Amino acid sequence: MLDLPFLPFCVLLGGLGFVCVAFVTAWCQHWRGGFALDGSAQMFNWHPVLMVTGMVVLYGAVALVYRLPATWSGPKLPWKVLHGALALLAFILAVLGLAAVFRFHNDHGIPNMYSLHSWLGLATVLLFSCQWLAGFCAFLLPWAPAWLRALYKPVHVFFGSTILMLSVASCVSGINEKLFFSLKNGTMEYKYLPPEAVFANMLGLLILLFGVLVLGALARPSWKRPDADSPDSCQVPAPR
């Protein structure tokens, strides 16, 4: 990764996240008929928008909270609350996205949970729910012992990155699946790359780039919050 300071990197990443949300919204609005709450195909369109917003863009922000230099000193509790609250918001958006697609399938007699995309997506959301609950119990409950926090922390970090990778894979496979189903029977087939296919393919690449940049930031040692022996002790930036 280029030797870019963290805060300018955050601005770049935030802009990319905004573009991802704008692209998926434009795709659903312009080519897929817009949005509704009546169980129609327009209700289905909430699914990709909420999933990209919650499980990719917002989740990426959640993962990088502790990379902010402001978190490197002072008490950890406010940042723990922010981290947990943003993660909970991402989870709520994901649940609403699942509700939209299940409602659409049920109203139109379409089977649920038969594709690899659906298996991967539901497994990601279930894993995310377990991750949030375990993190809440280990890091936010005041009676959780320090040894338990220290033991669970690397597991929490590992599954945080894993969930992000699974989210990106779910979104990309979902985009591809939607194009396969939609661009046929009276429309220009996907293999001939009509404008919708080009646009949606670009959306998939943008989502993938966003995920790679977040994982790169998480792996960069100089951007990690310095840890002392106690998980709740006040931290100061390491000398450079």
PDB file of N, CA and C in Angstrom, residues 40-116:
ATOM      1  N   SER A  40     -43.265  -6.303  -4.433  1.00  0.00           N
ATOM      2  CA  SER A  40     -42.992  -6.398  -5.871  1.00  0.00           C
ATOM      3  C   SER A  40     -41.486  -6.473  -6.125  1.00  0.00           C
ATOM      4  N   ALA A  41     -41.137  -6.512  -7.421  1.00  0.00           N
ATOM      5  CA  ALA A  41     -39.724  -6.497  -7.789  1.00  0.00           C
ATOM      6  C   ALA A  41     -39.040  -5.227  -7.305  1.00  0.00           C
ATOM      7  N   GLN A  42     -39.815  -4.142  -7.188  1.00  0.00           N
ATOM      8  CA  GLN A  42     -39.245  -2.893  -6.677  1.00  0.00           C
ATOM      9  C   GLN A  42     -38.912  -2.998  -5.191  1.00  0.00           C
ATOM     10  N   MET A  43     -39.604  -3.859  -4.464  1.00  0.00           N
ATOM     11  CA  MET A  43     -39.226  -4.081  -3.066  1.00  0.00           C
ATOM     12  C   MET A  43     -37.925  -4.879  -2.985  1.00  0.00           C
ATOM     13  N   PHE A  44     -37.766  -5.821  -3.918  1.00  0.00           N
ATOM     14  CA  PHE A  44     -36.509  -6.570  -3.959  1.00  0.00           C
ATOM     15  C   PHE A  44     -35.312  -5.637  -4.085  1.00  0.00           C
ATOM     16  N   ASN A  45     -35.493  -4.520  -4.775  1.00  0.00           N
ATOM     17  CA  ASN A  45     -34.366  -3.614  -5.018  1.00  0.00           C
ATOM     18  C   ASN A  45     -33.775  -3.037  -3.737  1.00  0.00           C
ATOM     19  N   TRP A  46     -34.545  -3.052  -2.650  1.00  0.00           N
ATOM     20  CA  TRP A  46     -33.964  -2.626  -1.374  1.00  0.00           C
ATOM     21  C   TRP A  46     -32.871  -3.587  -0.930  1.00  0.00           C
ATOM     22  N   HIS A  47     -32.948  -4.831  -1.352  1.00  0.00           N
ATOM     23  CA  HIS A  47     -31.987  -5.849  -0.889  1.00  0.00           C
ATOM     24  C   HIS A  47     -30.548  -5.487  -1.251  1.00  0.00           C
ATOM     25  N   PRO A  48     -30.217  -5.276  -2.527  1.00  0.00           N
ATOM     26  CA  PRO A  48     -28.818  -4.928  -2.823  1.00  0.00           C
ATOM     27  C   PRO A  48     -28.371  -3.610  -2.213  1.00  0.00           C
ATOM     28  N   VAL A  49     -29.271  -2.619  -2.176  1.00  0.00           N
ATOM     29  CA  VAL A  49     -28.879  -1.318  -1.622  1.00  0.00           C
ATOM     30  C   VAL A  49     -28.556  -1.434  -0.136  1.00  0.00           C
ATOM     31  N   LEU A  50     -29.407  -2.114   0.621  1.00  0.00           N
ATOM     32  CA  LEU A  50     -29.185  -2.239   2.061  1.00  0.00           C
ATOM     33  C   LEU A  50     -27.995  -3.126   2.371  1.00  0.00           C
ATOM     34  N   MET A  51     -27.784  -4.154   1.586  1.00  0.00           N
ATOM     35  CA  MET A  51     -26.654  -5.046   1.836  1.00  0.00           C
ATOM     36  C   MET A  51     -25.322  -4.366   1.544  1.00  0.00           C
ATOM     37  N   VAL A  52     -25.230  -3.668   0.430  1.00  0.00           N
ATOM     38  CA  VAL A  52     -23.985  -2.962   0.117  1.00  0.00           C
ATOM     39  C   VAL A  52     -23.727  -1.862   1.145  1.00  0.00           C
ATOM     40  N   THR A  53     -24.777  -1.136   1.514  1.00  0.00           N
ATOM     41  CA  THR A  53     -24.614  -0.051   2.482  1.00  0.00           C
ATOM     42  C   THR A  53     -24.221  -0.579   3.853  1.00  0.00           C
ATOM     43  N   GLY A  54     -24.921  -1.614   4.320  1.00  0.00           N
ATOM     44  CA  GLY A  54     -24.686  -2.109   5.670  1.00  0.00           C
ATOM     45  C   GLY A  54     -23.506  -3.035   5.797  1.00  0.00           C
ATOM     46  N   MET A  55     -23.500  -4.110   4.991  1.00  0.00           N
ATOM     47  CA  MET A  55     -22.524  -5.172   5.183  1.00  0.00           C
ATOM     48  C   MET A  55     -21.172  -4.913   4.522  1.00  0.00           C
ATOM     49  N   VAL A  56     -21.088  -3.901   3.667  1.00  0.00           N
ATOM     50  CA  VAL A  56     -19.798  -3.583   3.045  1.00  0.00           C
ATOM     51  C   VAL A  56     -19.313  -2.208   3.500  1.00  0.00           C
ATOM     52  N   VAL A  57     -20.037  -1.150   3.141  1.00  0.00           N
ATOM     53  CA  VAL A  57     -19.540   0.203   3.387  1.00  0.00           C
ATOM     54  C   VAL A  57     -19.552   0.533   4.880  1.00  0.00           C
ATOM     55  N   LEU A  58     -20.692   0.373   5.534  1.00  0.00           N
ATOM     56  CA  LEU A  58     -20.749   0.688   6.963  1.00  0.00           C
ATOM     57  C   LEU A  58     -19.907  -0.281   7.772  1.00  0.00           C
ATOM     58  N   TYR A  59     -19.915  -1.547   7.396  1.00  0.00           N
ATOM     59  CA  TYR A  59     -19.088  -2.521   8.114  1.00  0.00           C
ATOM     60  C   TYR A  59     -17.607  -2.196   7.958  1.00  0.00           C
ATOM     61  N   GLY A  60     -17.204  -1.705   6.789  1.00  0.00           N
ATOM     62  CA  GLY A  60     -15.816  -1.286   6.621  1.00  0.00           C
ATOM     63  C   GLY A  60     -15.458  -0.156   7.558  1.00  0.00           C
ATOM     64  N   ALA A  61     -16.390   0.802   7.745  1.00  0.00           N
ATOM     65  CA  ALA A  61     -16.149   1.884   8.704  1.00  0.00           C
ATOM     66  C   ALA A  61     -16.039   1.343  10.123  1.00  0.00           C
ATOM     67  N   VAL A  62     -16.887   0.371  10.451  1.00  0.00           N
ATOM     68  CA  VAL A  62     -16.840  -0.251  11.776  1.00  0.00           C
ATOM     69  C   VAL A  62     -15.465  -0.865  12.017  1.00  0.00           C
ATOM     70  N   ALA A  63     -14.944  -1.552  11.026  1.00  0.00           N
ATOM     71  CA  ALA A  63     -13.670  -2.241  11.175  1.00  0.00           C
ATOM     72  C   ALA A  63     -12.512  -1.283  11.405  1.00  0.00           C
ATOM     73  N   LEU A  64     -12.638  -0.041  10.925  1.00  0.00           N
ATOM     74  CA  LEU A  64     -11.522   0.904  10.993  1.00  0.00           C
ATOM     75  C   LEU A  64     -11.638   1.909  12.137  1.00  0.00           C
ATOM     76  N   VAL A  65     -12.638   1.764  12.996  1.00  0.00           N
ATOM     77  CA  VAL A  65     -12.815   2.721  14.095  1.00  0.00           C
ATOM     78  C   VAL A  65     -11.552   2.826  14.935  1.00  0.00           C
ATOM     79  N   TYR A  66     -10.959   1.700  15.303  1.00  0.00           N
ATOM     80  CA  TYR A  66      -9.793   1.714  16.187  1.00  0.00           C
ATOM     81  C   TYR A  66      -8.503   2.092  15.470  1.00  0.00           C
ATOM     82  N   ARG A  67      -8.567   2.368  14.168  1.00  0.00           N
ATOM     83  CA  ARG A  67      -7.395   2.885  13.457  1.00  0.00           C
ATOM     84  C   ARG A  67      -7.342   4.405  13.514  1.00  0.00           C
ATOM     85  N   LEU A  68      -8.411   5.053  13.963  1.00  0.00           N
ATOM     86  CA  LEU A  68      -8.399   6.510  14.076  1.00  0.00           C
ATOM     87  C   LEU A  68      -7.394   6.948  15.138  1.00  0.00           C
ATOM     88  N   PRO A  69      -6.525   7.898  14.849  1.00  0.00           N
ATOM     89  CA  PRO A  69      -5.553   8.344  15.856  1.00  0.00           C
ATOM     90  C   PRO A  69      -6.205   8.848  17.137  1.00  0.00           C
ATOM     91  N   ALA A  70      -7.419   9.375  17.062  1.00  0.00           N
ATOM     92  CA  ALA A  70      -8.093   9.860  18.266  1.00  0.00           C
ATOM     93  C   ALA A  70      -8.376   8.750  19.267  1.00  0.00           C
ATOM     94  N   THR A  71      -8.408   7.512  18.812  1.00  0.00           N
ATOM     95  CA  THR A  71      -8.669   6.387  19.725  1.00  0.00           C
ATOM     96  C   THR A  71      -7.413   5.921  20.440  1.00  0.00           C
ATOM     97  N   TRP A  72      -6.267   6.484  20.108  1.00  0.00           N
ATOM     98  CA  TRP A  72      -5.019   5.987  20.648  1.00  0.00           C
ATOM     99  C   TRP A  72      -4.714   6.525  22.046  1.00  0.00           C
ATOM    100  N   SER A  73      -5.509   7.440  22.534  1.00  0.00           N
ATOM    101  CA  SER A  73      -5.293   7.968  23.883  1.00  0.00           C
ATOM    102  C   SER A  73      -6.641   8.138  24.564  1.00  0.00           C
ATOM    103  N   GLY A  74      -6.609   8.123  25.886  1.00  0.00           N
ATOM    104  CA  GLY A  74      -7.841   8.272  26.636  1.00  0.00           C
ATOM    105  C   GLY A  74      -8.576   6.958  26.809  1.00  0.00           C
ATOM    106  N   PRO A  75      -9.726   7.004  27.449  1.00  0.00           N
ATOM    107  CA  PRO A  75     -10.482   5.777  27.717  1.00  0.00           C
ATOM    108  C   PRO A  75     -11.018   5.160  26.438  1.00  0.00           C
ATOM    109  N   LYS A  76     -11.136   3.851  26.482  1.00  0.00           N
ATOM    110  CA  LYS A  76     -11.577   3.105  25.310  1.00  0.00           C
ATOM    111  C   LYS A  76     -13.094   3.007  25.212  1.00  0.00           C
ATOM    112  N   LEU A  77     -13.787   3.188  26.320  1.00  0.00           N
ATOM    113  CA  LEU A  77     -15.216   2.897  26.362  1.00  0.00           C
ATOM    114  C   LEU A  77     -16.023   3.652  25.311  1.00  0.00           C
ATOM    115  N   PRO A  78     -15.832   4.975  25.135  1.00  0.00           N
ATOM    116  CA  PRO A  78     -16.636   5.660  24.106  1.00  0.00           C
ATOM    117  C   PRO A  78     -16.436   5.077  22.713  1.00  0.00           C
ATOM    118  N   TRP A  79     -15.217   4.657  22.406  1.00  0.00           N
ATOM    119  CA  TRP A  79     -14.950   4.089  21.093  1.00  0.00           C
ATOM    120  C   TRP A  79     -15.525   2.684  20.985  1.00  0.00           C
ATOM    121  N   LYS A  80     -15.539   1.956  22.091  1.00  0.00           N
ATOM    122  CA  LYS A  80     -16.201   0.641  22.095  1.00  0.00           C
ATOM    123  C   LYS A  80     -17.681   0.796  21.792  1.00  0.00           C
ATOM    124  N   VAL A  81     -18.301   1.792  22.420  1.00  0.00           N
ATOM    125  CA  VAL A  81     -19.732   2.026  22.198  1.00  0.00           C
ATOM    126  C   VAL A  81     -19.980   2.413  20.740  1.00  0.00           C
ATOM    127  N   LEU A  82     -19.141   3.294  20.193  1.00  0.00           N
ATOM    128  CA  LEU A  82     -19.290   3.695  18.794  1.00  0.00           C
ATOM    129  C   LEU A  82     -19.116   2.491  17.869  1.00  0.00           C
ATOM    130  N   HIS A  83     -18.086   1.696  18.119  1.00  0.00           N
ATOM    131  CA  HIS A  83     -17.817   0.502  17.323  1.00  0.00           C
ATOM    132  C   HIS A  83     -19.014  -0.446  17.352  1.00  0.00           C
ATOM    133  N   GLY A  84     -19.540  -0.696  18.561  1.00  0.00           N
ATOM    134  CA  GLY A  84     -20.676  -1.605  18.698  1.00  0.00           C
ATOM    135  C   GLY A  84     -21.951  -1.039  18.095  1.00  0.00           C
ATOM    136  N   ALA A  85     -22.181   0.277  18.243  1.00  0.00           N
ATOM    137  CA  ALA A  85     -23.400   0.897  17.714  1.00  0.00           C
ATOM    138  C   ALA A  85     -23.402   0.893  16.188  1.00  0.00           C
ATOM    139  N   LEU A  86     -22.275   1.216  15.583  1.00  0.00           N
ATOM    140  CA  LEU A  86     -22.200   1.185  14.123  1.00  0.00           C
ATOM    141  C   LEU A  86     -22.378  -0.236  13.591  1.00  0.00           C
ATOM    142  N   ALA A  87     -21.784  -1.206  14.302  1.00  0.00           N
ATOM    143  CA  ALA A  87     -21.957  -2.600  13.890  1.00  0.00           C
ATOM    144  C   ALA A  87     -23.416  -3.030  14.003  1.00  0.00           C
ATOM    145  N   LEU A  88     -24.080  -2.583  15.054  1.00  0.00           N
ATOM    146  CA  LEU A  88     -25.496  -2.914  15.222  1.00  0.00           C
ATOM    147  C   LEU A  88     -26.325  -2.285  14.108  1.00  0.00           C
ATOM    148  N   LEU A  89     -26.013  -1.063  13.725  1.00  0.00           N
ATOM    149  CA  LEU A  89     -26.718  -0.414  12.621  1.00  0.00           C
ATOM    150  C   LEU A  89     -26.507  -1.185  11.322  1.00  0.00           C
ATOM    151  N   ALA A  90     -25.272  -1.621  11.077  1.00  0.00           N
ATOM    152  CA  ALA A  90     -24.999  -2.422   9.877  1.00  0.00           C
ATOM    153  C   ALA A  90     -25.805  -3.719   9.897  1.00  0.00           C
ATOM    154  N   PHE A  91     -25.924  -4.332  11.077  1.00  0.00           N
ATOM    155  CA  PHE A  91     -26.698  -5.568  11.198  1.00  0.00           C
ATOM    156  C   PHE A  91     -28.182  -5.321  10.930  1.00  0.00           C
ATOM    157  N   ILE A  92     -28.706  -4.215  11.445  1.00  0.00           N
ATOM    158  CA  ILE A  92     -30.118  -3.889  11.218  1.00  0.00           C
ATOM    159  C   ILE A  92     -30.387  -3.691   9.727  1.00  0.00           C
ATOM    160  N   LEU A  93     -29.500  -2.991   9.032  1.00  0.00           N
ATOM    161  CA  LEU A  93     -29.665  -2.812   7.587  1.00  0.00           C
ATOM    162  C   LEU A  93     -29.633  -4.147   6.858  1.00  0.00           C
ATOM    163  N   ALA A  94     -28.746  -5.048   7.313  1.00  0.00           N
ATOM    164  CA  ALA A  94     -28.667  -6.367   6.688  1.00  0.00           C
ATOM    165  C   ALA A  94     -29.954  -7.159   6.899  1.00  0.00           C
ATOM    166  N   VAL A  95     -30.512  -7.101   8.095  1.00  0.00           N
ATOM    167  CA  VAL A  95     -31.767  -7.814   8.384  1.00  0.00           C
ATOM    168  C   VAL A  95     -32.899  -7.253   7.525  1.00  0.00           C
ATOM    169  N   LEU A  96     -32.964  -5.933   7.387  1.00  0.00           N
ATOM    170  CA  LEU A  96     -33.979  -5.333   6.524  1.00  0.00           C
ATOM    171  C   LEU A  96     -33.783  -5.754   5.063  1.00  0.00           C
ATOM    172  N   GLY A  97     -32.523  -5.866   4.646  1.00  0.00           N
ATOM    173  CA  GLY A  97     -32.243  -6.338   3.292  1.00  0.00           C
ATOM    174  C   GLY A  97     -32.693  -7.774   3.083  1.00  0.00           C
ATOM    175  N   LEU A  98     -32.487  -8.620   4.088  1.00  0.00           N
ATOM    176  CA  LEU A  98     -32.967 -10.003   4.001  1.00  0.00           C
ATOM    177  C   LEU A  98     -34.493 -10.055   3.987  1.00  0.00           C
ATOM    178  N   ALA A  99     -35.130  -9.215   4.803  1.00  0.00           N
ATOM    179  CA  ALA A  99     -36.593  -9.193   4.839  1.00  0.00           C
ATOM    180  C   ALA A  99     -37.158  -8.818   3.474  1.00  0.00           C
ATOM    181  N   ALA A 100     -36.504  -7.892   2.774  1.00  0.00           N
ATOM    182  CA  ALA A 100     -36.988  -7.464   1.459  1.00  0.00           C
ATOM    183  C   ALA A 100     -36.953  -8.609   0.460  1.00  0.00           C
ATOM    184  N   VAL A 101     -35.849  -9.364   0.447  1.00  0.00           N
ATOM    185  CA  VAL A 101     -35.746 -10.433  -0.553  1.00  0.00           C
ATOM    186  C   VAL A 101     -36.651 -11.608  -0.200  1.00  0.00           C
ATOM    187  N   PHE A 102     -36.798 -11.938   1.088  1.00  0.00           N
ATOM    188  CA  PHE A 102     -37.700 -13.028   1.470  1.00  0.00           C
ATOM    189  C   PHE A 102     -39.150 -12.657   1.173  1.00  0.00           C
ATOM    190  N   ARG A 103     -39.518 -11.409   1.411  1.00  0.00           N
ATOM    191  CA  ARG A 103     -40.882 -10.971   1.106  1.00  0.00           C
ATOM    192  C   ARG A 103     -41.151 -11.075  -0.391  1.00  0.00           C
ATOM    193  N   PHE A 104     -40.212 -10.629  -1.191  1.00  0.00           N
ATOM    194  CA  PHE A 104     -40.380 -10.711  -2.647  1.00  0.00           C
ATOM    195  C   PHE A 104     -40.511 -12.162  -3.105  1.00  0.00           C
ATOM    196  N   HIS A 105     -39.636 -13.025  -2.619  1.00  0.00           N
ATOM    197  CA  HIS A 105     -39.694 -14.437  -3.019  1.00  0.00           C
ATOM    198  C   HIS A 105     -41.015 -15.078  -2.600  1.00  0.00           C
ATOM    199  N   ASN A 106     -41.433 -14.843  -1.374  1.00  0.00           N
ATOM    200  CA  ASN A 106     -42.657 -15.466  -0.875  1.00  0.00           C
ATOM    201  C   ASN A 106     -43.892 -14.975  -1.624  1.00  0.00           C
ATOM    202  N   ASP A 107     -43.928 -13.689  -1.959  1.00  0.00           N
ATOM    203  CA  ASP A 107     -45.086 -13.143  -2.664  1.00  0.00           C
ATOM    204  C   ASP A 107     -45.173 -13.607  -4.110  1.00  0.00           C
ATOM    205  N   HIS A 108     -44.051 -14.065  -4.668  1.00  0.00           N
ATOM    206  CA  HIS A 108     -44.044 -14.485  -6.066  1.00  0.00           C
ATOM    207  C   HIS A 108     -43.805 -15.984  -6.226  1.00  0.00           C
ATOM    208  N   GLY A 109     -43.856 -16.727  -5.146  1.00  0.00           N
ATOM    209  CA  GLY A 109     -43.689 -18.169  -5.233  1.00  0.00           C
ATOM    210  C   GLY A 109     -42.306 -18.620  -5.649  1.00  0.00           C
ATOM    211  N   ILE A 110     -41.302 -17.814  -5.358  1.00  0.00           N
ATOM    212  CA  ILE A 110     -39.921 -18.157  -5.705  1.00  0.00           C
ATOM    213  C   ILE A 110     -39.278 -18.867  -4.512  1.00  0.00           C
ATOM    214  N   PRO A 111     -38.646 -20.008  -4.727  1.00  0.00           N
ATOM    215  CA  PRO A 111     -38.014 -20.716  -3.601  1.00  0.00           C
ATOM    216  C   PRO A 111     -36.929 -19.858  -2.950  1.00  0.00           C
ATOM    217  N   ASN A 112     -36.788 -20.005  -1.650  1.00  0.00           N
ATOM    218  CA  ASN A 112     -35.728 -19.331  -0.910  1.00  0.00           C
ATOM    219  C   ASN A 112     -34.542 -20.271  -0.707  1.00  0.00           C
ATOM    220  N   MET A 113     -33.376 -19.691  -0.571  1.00  0.00           N
ATOM    221  CA  MET A 113     -32.173 -20.399  -0.134  1.00  0.00           C
ATOM    222  C   MET A 113     -31.801 -21.573  -1.035  1.00  0.00           C
ATOM    223  N   TYR A 114     -31.792 -21.372  -2.341  1.00  0.00           N
ATOM    224  CA  TYR A 114     -31.395 -22.452  -3.247  1.00  0.00           C
ATOM    225  C   TYR A 114     -30.084 -22.161  -3.974  1.00  0.00           C
ATOM    226  N   SER A 115     -29.618 -20.925  -3.945  1.00  0.00           N
ATOM    227  CA  SER A 115     -28.412 -20.562  -4.693  1.00  0.00           C
ATOM    228  C   SER A 115     -27.219 -20.425  -3.751  1.00  0.00           C
ATOM    229  N   LEU A 116     -26.030 -20.518  -4.338  1.00  0.00           N
ATOM    230  CA  LEU A 116     -24.809 -20.315  -3.553  1.00  0.00           C
ATOM    231  C   LEU A 116     -24.785 -18.916  -2.959  1.00  0.00           C
TER     232      LEU A 116
END
